[in-house]
GROMACS .gro file of C-alpha atoms in nm:
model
  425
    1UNK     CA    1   9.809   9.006  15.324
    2UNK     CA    2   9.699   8.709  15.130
    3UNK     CA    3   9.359   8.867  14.944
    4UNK     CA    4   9.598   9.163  14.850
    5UNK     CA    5   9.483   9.219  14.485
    6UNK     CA    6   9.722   9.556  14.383
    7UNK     CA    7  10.092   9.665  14.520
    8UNK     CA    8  10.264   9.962  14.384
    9UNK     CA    9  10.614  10.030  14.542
   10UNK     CA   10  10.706  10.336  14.448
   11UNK     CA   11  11.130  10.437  14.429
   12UNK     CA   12  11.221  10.074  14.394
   13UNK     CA   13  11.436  10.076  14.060
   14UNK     CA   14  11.708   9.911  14.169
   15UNK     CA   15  11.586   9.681  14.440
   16UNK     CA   16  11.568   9.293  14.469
   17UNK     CA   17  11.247   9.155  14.481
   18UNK     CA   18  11.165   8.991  14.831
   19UNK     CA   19  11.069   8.663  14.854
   20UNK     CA   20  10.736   8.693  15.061
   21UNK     CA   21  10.602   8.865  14.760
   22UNK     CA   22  10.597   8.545  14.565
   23UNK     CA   23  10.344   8.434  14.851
   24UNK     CA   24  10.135   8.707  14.766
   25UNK     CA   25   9.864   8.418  14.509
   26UNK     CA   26   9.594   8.640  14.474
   27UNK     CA   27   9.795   8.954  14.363
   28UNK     CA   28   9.650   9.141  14.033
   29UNK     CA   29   9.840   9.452  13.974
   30UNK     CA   30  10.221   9.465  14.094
   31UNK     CA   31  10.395   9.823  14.040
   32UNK     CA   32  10.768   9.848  14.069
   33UNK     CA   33  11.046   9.995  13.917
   34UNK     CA   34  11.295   9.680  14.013
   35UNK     CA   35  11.442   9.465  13.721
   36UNK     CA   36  11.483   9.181  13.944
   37UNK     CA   37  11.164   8.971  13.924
   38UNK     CA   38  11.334   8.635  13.969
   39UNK     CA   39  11.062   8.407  14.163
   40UNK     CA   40  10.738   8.630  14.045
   41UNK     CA   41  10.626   8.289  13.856
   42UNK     CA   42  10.434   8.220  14.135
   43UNK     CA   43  10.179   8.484  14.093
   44UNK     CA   44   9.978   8.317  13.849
   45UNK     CA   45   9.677   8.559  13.926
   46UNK     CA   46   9.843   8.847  13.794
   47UNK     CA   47   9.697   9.071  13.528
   48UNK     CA   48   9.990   9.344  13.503
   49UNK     CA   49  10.344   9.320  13.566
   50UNK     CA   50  10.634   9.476  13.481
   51UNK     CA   51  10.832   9.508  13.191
   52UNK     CA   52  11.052   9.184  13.230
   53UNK     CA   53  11.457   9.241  13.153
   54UNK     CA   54  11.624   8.898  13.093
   55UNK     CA   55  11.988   8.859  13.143
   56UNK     CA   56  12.255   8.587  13.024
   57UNK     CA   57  12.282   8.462  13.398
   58UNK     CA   58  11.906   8.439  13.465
   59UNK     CA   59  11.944   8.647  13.775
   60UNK     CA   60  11.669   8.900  13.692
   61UNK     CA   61  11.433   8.684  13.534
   62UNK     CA   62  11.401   8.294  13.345
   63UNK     CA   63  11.097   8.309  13.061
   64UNK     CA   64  11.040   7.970  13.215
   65UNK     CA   65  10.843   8.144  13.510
   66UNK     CA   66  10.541   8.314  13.248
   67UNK     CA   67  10.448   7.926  13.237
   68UNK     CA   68  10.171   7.961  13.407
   69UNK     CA   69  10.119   8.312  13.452
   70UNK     CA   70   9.807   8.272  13.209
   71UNK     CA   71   9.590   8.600  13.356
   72UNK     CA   72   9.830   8.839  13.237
   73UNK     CA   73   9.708   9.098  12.973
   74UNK     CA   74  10.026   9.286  12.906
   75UNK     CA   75  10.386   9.193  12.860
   76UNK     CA   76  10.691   9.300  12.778
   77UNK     CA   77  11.013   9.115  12.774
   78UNK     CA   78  11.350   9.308  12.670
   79UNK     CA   79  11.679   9.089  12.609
   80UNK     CA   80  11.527   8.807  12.449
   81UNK     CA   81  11.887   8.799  12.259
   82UNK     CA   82  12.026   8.663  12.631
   83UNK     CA   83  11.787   8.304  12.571
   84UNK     CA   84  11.968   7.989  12.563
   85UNK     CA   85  11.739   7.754  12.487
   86UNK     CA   86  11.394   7.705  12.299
   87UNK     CA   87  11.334   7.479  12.566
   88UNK     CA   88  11.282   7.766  12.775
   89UNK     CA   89  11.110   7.992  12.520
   90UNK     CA   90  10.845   7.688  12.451
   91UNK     CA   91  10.804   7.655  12.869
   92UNK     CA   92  10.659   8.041  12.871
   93UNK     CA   93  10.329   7.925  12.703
   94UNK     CA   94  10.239   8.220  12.515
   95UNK     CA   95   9.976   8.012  12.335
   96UNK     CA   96   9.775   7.990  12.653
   97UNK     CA   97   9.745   8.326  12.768
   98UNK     CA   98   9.423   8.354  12.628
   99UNK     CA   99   9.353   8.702  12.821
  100UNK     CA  100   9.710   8.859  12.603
  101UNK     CA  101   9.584   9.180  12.465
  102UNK     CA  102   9.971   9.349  12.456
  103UNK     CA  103  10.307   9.207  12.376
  104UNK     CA  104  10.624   9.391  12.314
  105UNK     CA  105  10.891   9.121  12.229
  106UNK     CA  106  11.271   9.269  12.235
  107UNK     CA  107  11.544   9.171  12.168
  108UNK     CA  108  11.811   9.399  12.206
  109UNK     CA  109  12.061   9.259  12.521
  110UNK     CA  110  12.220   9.497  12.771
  111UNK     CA  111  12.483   9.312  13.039
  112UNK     CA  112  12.367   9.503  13.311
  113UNK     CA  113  12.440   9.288  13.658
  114UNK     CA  114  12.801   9.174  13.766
  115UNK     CA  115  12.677   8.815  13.751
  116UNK     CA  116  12.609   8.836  13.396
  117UNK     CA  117  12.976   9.036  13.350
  118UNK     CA  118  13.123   8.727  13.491
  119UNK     CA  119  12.900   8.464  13.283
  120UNK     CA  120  13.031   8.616  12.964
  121UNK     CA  121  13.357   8.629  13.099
  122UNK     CA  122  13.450   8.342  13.230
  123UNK     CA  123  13.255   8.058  13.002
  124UNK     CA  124  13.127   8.075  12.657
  125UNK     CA  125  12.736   8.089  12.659
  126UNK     CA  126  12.545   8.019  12.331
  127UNK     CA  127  12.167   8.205  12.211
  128UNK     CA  128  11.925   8.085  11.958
  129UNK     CA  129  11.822   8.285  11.683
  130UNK     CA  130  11.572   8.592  11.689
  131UNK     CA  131  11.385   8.387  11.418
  132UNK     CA  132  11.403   8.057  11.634
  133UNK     CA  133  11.228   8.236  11.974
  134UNK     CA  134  10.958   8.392  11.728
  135UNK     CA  135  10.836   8.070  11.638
  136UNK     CA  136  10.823   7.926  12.006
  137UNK     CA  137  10.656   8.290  12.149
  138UNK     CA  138  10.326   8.277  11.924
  139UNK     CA  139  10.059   8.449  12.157
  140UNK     CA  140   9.719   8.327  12.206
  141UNK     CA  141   9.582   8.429  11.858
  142UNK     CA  142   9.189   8.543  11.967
  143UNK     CA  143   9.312   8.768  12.246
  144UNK     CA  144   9.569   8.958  12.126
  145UNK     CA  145   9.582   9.343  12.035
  146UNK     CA  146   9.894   9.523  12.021
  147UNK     CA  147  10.188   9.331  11.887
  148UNK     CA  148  10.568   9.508  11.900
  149UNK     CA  149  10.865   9.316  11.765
  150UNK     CA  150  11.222   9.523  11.830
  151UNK     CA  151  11.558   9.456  11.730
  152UNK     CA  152  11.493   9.129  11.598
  153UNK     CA  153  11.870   9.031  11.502
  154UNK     CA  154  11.747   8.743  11.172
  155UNK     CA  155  11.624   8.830  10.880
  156UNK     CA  156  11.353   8.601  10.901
  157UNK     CA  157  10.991   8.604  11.048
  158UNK     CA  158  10.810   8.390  11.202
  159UNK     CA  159  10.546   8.183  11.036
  160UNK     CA  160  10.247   8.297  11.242
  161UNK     CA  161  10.307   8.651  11.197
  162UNK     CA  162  10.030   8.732  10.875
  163UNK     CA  163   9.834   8.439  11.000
  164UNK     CA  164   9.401   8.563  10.977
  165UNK     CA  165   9.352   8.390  11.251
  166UNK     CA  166   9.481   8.697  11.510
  167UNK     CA  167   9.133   8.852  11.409
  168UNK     CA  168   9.142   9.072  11.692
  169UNK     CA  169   9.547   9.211  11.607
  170UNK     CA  170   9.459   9.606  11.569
  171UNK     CA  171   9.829   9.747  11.626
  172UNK     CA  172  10.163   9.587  11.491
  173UNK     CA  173  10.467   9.757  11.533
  174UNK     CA  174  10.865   9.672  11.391
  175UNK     CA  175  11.151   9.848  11.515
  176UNK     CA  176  11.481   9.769  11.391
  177UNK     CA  177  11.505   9.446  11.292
  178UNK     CA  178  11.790   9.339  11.035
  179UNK     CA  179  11.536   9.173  10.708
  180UNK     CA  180  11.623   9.304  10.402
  181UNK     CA  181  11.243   9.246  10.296
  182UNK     CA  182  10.902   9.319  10.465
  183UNK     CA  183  10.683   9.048  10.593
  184UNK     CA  184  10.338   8.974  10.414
  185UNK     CA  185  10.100   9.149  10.667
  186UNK     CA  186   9.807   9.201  10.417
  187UNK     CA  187   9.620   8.922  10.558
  188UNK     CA  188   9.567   9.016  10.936
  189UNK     CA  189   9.190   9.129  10.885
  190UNK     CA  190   9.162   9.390  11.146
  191UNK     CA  191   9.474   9.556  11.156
  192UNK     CA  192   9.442   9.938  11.178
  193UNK     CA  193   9.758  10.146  11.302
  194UNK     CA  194  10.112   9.992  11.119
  195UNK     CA  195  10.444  10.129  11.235
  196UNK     CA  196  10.793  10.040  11.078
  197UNK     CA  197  11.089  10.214  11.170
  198UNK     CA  198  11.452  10.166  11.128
  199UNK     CA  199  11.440   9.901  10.913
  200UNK     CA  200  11.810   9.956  10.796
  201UNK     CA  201  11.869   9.657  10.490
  202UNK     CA  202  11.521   9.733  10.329
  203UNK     CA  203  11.557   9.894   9.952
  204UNK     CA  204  11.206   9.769   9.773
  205UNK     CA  205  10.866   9.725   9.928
  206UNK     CA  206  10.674   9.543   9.654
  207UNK     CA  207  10.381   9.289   9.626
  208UNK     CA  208  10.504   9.040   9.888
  209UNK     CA  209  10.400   9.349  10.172
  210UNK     CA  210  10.048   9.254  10.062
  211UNK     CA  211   9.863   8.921   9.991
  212UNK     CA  212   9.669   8.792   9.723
  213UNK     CA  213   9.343   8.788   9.958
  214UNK     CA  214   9.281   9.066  10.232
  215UNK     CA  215   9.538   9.321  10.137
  216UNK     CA  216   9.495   9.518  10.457
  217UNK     CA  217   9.175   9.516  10.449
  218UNK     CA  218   9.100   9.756  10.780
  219UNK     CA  219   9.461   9.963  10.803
  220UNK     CA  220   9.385  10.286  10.882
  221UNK     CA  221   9.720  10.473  10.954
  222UNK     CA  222  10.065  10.359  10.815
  223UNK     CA  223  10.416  10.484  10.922
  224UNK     CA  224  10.709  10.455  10.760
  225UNK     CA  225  11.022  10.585  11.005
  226UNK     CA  226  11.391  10.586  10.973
  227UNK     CA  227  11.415  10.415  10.621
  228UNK     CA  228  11.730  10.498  10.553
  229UNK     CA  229  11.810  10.255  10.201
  230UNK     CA  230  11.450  10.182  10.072
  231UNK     CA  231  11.444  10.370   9.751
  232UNK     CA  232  11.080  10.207   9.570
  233UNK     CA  233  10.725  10.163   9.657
  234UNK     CA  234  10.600   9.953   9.389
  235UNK     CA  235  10.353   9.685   9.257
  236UNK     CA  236  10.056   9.820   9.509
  237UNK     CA  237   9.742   9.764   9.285
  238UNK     CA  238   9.398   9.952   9.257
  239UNK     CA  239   9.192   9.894   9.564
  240UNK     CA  240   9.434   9.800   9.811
  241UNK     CA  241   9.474   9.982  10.118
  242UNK     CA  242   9.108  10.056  10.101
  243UNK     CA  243   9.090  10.239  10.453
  244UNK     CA  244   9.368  10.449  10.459
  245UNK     CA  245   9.367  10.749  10.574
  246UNK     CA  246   9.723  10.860  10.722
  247UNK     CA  247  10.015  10.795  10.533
  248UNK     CA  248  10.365  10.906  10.723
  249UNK     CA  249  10.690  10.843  10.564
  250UNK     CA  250  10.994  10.998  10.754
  251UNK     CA  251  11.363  11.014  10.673
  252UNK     CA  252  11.381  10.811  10.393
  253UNK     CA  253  11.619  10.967  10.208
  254UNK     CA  254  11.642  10.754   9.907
  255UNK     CA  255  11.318  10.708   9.814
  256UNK     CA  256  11.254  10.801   9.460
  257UNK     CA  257  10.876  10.708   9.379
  258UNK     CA  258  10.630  10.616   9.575
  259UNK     CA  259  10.313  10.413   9.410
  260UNK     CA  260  10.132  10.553   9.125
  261UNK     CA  261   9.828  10.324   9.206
  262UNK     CA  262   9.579  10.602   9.448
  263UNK     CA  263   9.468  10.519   9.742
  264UNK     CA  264   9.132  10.544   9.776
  265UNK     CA  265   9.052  10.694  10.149
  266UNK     CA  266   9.385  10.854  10.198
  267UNK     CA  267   9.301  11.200  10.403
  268UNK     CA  268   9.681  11.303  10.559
  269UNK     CA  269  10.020  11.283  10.408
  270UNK     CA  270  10.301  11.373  10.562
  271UNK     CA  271  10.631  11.339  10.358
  272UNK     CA  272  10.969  11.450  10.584
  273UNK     CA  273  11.324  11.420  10.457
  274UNK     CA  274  11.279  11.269  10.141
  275UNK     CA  275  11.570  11.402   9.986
  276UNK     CA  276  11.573  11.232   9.631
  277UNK     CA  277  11.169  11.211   9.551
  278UNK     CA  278  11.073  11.365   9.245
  279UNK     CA  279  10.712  11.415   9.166
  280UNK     CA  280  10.456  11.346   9.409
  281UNK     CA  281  10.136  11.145   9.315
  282UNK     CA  282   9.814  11.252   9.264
  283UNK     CA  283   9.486  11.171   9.468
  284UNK     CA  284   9.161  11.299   9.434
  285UNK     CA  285   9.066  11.245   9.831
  286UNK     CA  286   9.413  11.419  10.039
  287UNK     CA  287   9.275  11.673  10.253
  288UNK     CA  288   9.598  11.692  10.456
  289UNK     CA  289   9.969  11.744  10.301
  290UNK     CA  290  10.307  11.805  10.555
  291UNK     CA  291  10.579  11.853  10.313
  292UNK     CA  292  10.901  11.911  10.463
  293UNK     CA  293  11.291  11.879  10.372
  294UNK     CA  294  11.196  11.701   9.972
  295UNK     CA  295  11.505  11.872   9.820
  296UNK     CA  296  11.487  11.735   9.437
  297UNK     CA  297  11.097  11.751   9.440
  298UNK     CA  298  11.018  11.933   9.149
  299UNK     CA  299  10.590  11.930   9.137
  300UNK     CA  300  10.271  11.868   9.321
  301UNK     CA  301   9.965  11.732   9.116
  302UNK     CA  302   9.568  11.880   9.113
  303UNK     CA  303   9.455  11.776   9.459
  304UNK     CA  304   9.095  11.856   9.408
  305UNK     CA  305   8.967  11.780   9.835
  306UNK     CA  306   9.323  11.958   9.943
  307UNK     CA  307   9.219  12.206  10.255
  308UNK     CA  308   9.573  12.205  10.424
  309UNK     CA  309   9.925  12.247  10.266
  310UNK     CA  310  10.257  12.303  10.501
  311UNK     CA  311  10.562  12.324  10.267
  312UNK     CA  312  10.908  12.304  10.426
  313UNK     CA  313  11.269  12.360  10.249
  314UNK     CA  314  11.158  12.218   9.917
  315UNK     CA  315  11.378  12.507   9.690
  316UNK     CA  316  11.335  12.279   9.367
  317UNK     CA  317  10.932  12.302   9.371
  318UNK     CA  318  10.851  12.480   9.041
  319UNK     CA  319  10.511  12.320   8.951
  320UNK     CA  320  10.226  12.254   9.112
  321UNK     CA  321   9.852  12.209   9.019
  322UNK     CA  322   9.549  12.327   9.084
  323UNK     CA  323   9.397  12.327   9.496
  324UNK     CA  324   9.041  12.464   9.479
  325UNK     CA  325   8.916  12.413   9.852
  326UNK     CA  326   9.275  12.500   9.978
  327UNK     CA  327   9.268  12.704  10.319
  328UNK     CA  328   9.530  12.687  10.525
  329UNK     CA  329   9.870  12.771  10.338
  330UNK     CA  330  10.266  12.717  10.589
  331UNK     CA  331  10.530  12.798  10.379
  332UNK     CA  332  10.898  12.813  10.462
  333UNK     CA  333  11.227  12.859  10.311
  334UNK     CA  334  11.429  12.770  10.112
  335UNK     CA  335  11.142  12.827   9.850
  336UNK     CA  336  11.138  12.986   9.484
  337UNK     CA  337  11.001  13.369   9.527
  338UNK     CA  338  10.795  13.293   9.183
  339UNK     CA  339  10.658  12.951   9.371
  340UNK     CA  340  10.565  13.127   9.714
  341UNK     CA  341  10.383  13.434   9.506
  342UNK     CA  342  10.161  13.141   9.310
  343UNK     CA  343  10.123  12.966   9.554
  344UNK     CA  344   9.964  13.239   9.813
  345UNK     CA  345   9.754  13.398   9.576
  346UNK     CA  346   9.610  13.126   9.345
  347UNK     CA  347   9.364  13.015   9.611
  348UNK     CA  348   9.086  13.213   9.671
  349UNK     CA  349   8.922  13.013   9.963
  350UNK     CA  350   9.255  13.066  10.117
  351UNK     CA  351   9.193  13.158  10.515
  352UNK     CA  352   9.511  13.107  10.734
  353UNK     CA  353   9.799  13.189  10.545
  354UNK     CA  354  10.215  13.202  10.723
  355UNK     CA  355  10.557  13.226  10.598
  356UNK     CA  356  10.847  13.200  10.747
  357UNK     CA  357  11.179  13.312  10.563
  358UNK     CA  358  11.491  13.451  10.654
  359UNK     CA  359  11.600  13.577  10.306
  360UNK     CA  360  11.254  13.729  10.164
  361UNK     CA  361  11.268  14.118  10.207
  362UNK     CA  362  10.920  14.156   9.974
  363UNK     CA  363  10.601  13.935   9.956
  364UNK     CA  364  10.349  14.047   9.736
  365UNK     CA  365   9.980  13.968   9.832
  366UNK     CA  366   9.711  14.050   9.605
  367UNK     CA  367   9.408  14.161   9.786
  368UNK     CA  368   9.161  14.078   9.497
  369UNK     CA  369   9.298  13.698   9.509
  370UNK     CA  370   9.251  13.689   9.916
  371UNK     CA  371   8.924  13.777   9.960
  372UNK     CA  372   8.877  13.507  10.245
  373UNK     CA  373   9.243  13.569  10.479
  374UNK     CA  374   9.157  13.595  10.803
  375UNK     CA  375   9.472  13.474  11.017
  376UNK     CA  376   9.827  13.602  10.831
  377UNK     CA  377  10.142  13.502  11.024
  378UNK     CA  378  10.510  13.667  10.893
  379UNK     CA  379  10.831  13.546  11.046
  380UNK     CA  380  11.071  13.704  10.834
  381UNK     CA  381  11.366  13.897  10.968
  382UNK     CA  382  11.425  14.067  10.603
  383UNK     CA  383  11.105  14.138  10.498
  384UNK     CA  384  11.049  14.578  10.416
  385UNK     CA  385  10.751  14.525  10.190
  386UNK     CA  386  10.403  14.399  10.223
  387UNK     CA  387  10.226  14.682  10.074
  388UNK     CA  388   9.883  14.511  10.082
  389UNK     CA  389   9.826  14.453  10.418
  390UNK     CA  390   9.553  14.727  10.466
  391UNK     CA  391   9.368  14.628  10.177
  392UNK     CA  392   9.329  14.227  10.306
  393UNK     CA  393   8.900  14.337  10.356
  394UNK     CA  394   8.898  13.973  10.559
  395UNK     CA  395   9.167  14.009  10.770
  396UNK     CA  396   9.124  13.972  11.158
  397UNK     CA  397   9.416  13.835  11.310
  398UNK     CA  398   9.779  13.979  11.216
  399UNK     CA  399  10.106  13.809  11.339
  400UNK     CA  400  10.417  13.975  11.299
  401UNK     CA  401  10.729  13.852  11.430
  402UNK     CA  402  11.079  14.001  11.386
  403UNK     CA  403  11.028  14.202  11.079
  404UNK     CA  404  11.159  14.504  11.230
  405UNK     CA  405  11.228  14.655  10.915
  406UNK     CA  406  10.847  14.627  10.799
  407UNK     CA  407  10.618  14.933  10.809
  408UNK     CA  408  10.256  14.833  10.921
  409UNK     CA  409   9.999  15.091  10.860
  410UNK     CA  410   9.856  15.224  11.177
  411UNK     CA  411   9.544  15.189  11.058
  412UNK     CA  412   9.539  14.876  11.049
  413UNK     CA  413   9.558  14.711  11.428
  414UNK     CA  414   9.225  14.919  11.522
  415UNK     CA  415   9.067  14.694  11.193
  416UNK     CA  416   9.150  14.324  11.348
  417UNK     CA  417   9.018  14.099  11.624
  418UNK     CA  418   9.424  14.047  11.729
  419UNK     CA  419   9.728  14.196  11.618
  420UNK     CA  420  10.123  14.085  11.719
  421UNK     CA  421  10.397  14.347  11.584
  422UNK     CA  422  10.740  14.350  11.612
  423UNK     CA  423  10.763  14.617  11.846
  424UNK     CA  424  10.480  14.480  12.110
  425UNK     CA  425  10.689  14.130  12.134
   0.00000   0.00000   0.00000
């Protein structure tokens, strides 16, 4: 089978690779579950591999063997914490893969052979740095697309990582890696999607996330995930950021302002478990806002292009301003009754409207400040009034769930397009 191009062996998980396969030069595409890739070095023609586990006792697989493995488009290497030597890391030639579009570097180490049980165990084996290998893996910078960096155990990174010259670098993602700072990424000129999670010793972001020249230029959507001690968002200036449009931050409980500065594109927010943020800040383009579990936040500014607000367990929201083009409305407990009766009827281009509560037994709706509801959703097991449900002159779809205590007129369900009550569920 020497012109065999692609070879998928399905159910293989745990099997050793054979031998002849390494005879296999022209191979493309090689699909198998096995960890144990030792001798695959030899396939220099291959585009897709995969993912590559490296153990202390070099049993599965030795970096040494992507030397000259230069086709490959994708690759992902776990237990880079297991490498001995820079030697080896240098030998893997990263720089010369010029057709590298994906690279997920990892470097969290699992033992999981009895040959690397026994390394460990019977002699002392030594690792570089996360830092060190970062230096020695820097891809092919005019190919590369989608860059992942996990578990890096340093708090330093490498020098190439901001450098303009990846102009092609769309994707960059961090996952756990022990830096009690951020690196500069401002510079990397067509970087769209940014993801940074678990980030554990980070407190501040500040200037140094930028740079003085770019200032992420083309990022489009930025997560933060998991930020368990970062507690500012400071020093961004007017103008940076000037293509964002999604904004995520998840879980980060201490955060107590985010940047005053707007940002100029921004279209969705979402803001989940932010337990000690305040005040949230204004923008005059959010079309989008997912507020959910923001315990101490207190007030929501005019959002002038708002069209869709979802708040979740905020009970100390007492202020908010003025949403003129607001039509969707989600709102769930725990919520101020004065809050949720502003809130639903201060919006008069309001068209989908739900809440869900399990302590509300009356929710007043004002038909003359609903003129446009269409779509009403109630899951509320307590709720016995909701007198002005036959007056809603817009209404054509009616959800109703568990609010067995709630009379409905009958009239009503022969008015709408579709109607869910309690006792059709």
């Amino acid at each position: 089978m020497k012109l065999l191009r692609h070879l998928a062996l399905l159910g293989y998980e745990d099997g050793v690779l054979s031998k002849s396969i390494s005879h296999l030069f022209n191979l493309q595409t090689l699909n198998i579950g096995s960890h144990n890739l030792h001798g695959i070095g030899r396939l220099a023609n291959l585009h897709t591999l995969p993912p590559i586990h490296l153990c202390k006792c070099g049993c599965f697989f030795n970096i040494r063997e992507l030397r000259n493995m230069n086709k490959v488009r994708k690759l992902c290497i776990y237990g880079l914490c297991t490498v001995s030597s820079i030697r080896d890391a240098k030998e893997a030639h990263l720089h010369s893969k010029k057709n590298l579009e994906i690279l997920e570097l990892d470097f969290n180490g699992r033992i999981t052979c009895e040959h690397a049980k026994r390394a460990v165990t019977n002699k002392a084996t030594t690792t570089v740095s996360g830092s060190q290998l970062l230096e020695s893996f820097r891809p092919h910078c005019q190919s590369l697309k989608v860059l992942r960096i996990k578990n890096l155990n340093h708090g330093n990174y490498p020098s190439w990582l901001n450098n303009a010259s990846f102009w092609n670098l769309t994707e960059l993602e961090l996952y756990d890696c022990q830096s009690h700072h951020f690196p500069t990424l401002g510079d990397l000129p067509a970087l769209k999607l940014l993801m940074i999670s678990n980030m554990d010793h980070v407190e501040h972001i500040g200037q140094e996330f930028s740079s003085h020249d770019q200032r992420f230029s083309s990022l489009v959507s930025l997560h933060f995930e998991h930020m368990y001690r970062l507690s500012e968002w400071s020093e961004v200036e007017y103008g940076e950021f000037p293509r964002l449009e999604t904004l995520t931050i998840w879980r980060a409980i201490a955060l107590r302002s985010l940047p005053s500065v707007p940002f100029l594109f921004l279209r969705k927010f979402t803001l989940t478990e932010c337990g000690n943020l305040v005040a949230f800040p204004p923008s005059a383009t959010l079309q989008e806002l997912y507020i959910w579990d923001c315990e101490s936040l207190k007030e929501l500014p005019a959002l002038p292009s708002l069209w869709s607000l979802h708040v979740i367990s905020c009970p100390s929201l007492v202020t908010f301003g003025h949403f003129p083009l607001l039509t969707v409305l989600h709102l769930t407990d725990p919520l101020k009754d004065e809050i949720l009766t502003r809130l639903v009827n201060s919006h008069k281009m309001l068209e989908e409207l739900s809440v869900s509560s399990d302590t509300k037994t009356s929710i007043c709706l004002e038909p003359q400040s609903l003129p446009s509801l269409r779509r009403l959703q109630l899951i509320c097991p307590n709720l016995q009034h909701c007198d002005a449900l036959a007056s809603l002159t817009s209404l054509k779809i009616l959800n109703i769930h568990f609010c067995s205590q709630l009379d409905v007129p009958d009239s009503l369900p022969s008015q709408l397009e579709n109607c869910i009550l309690p006792e059709s569920l």
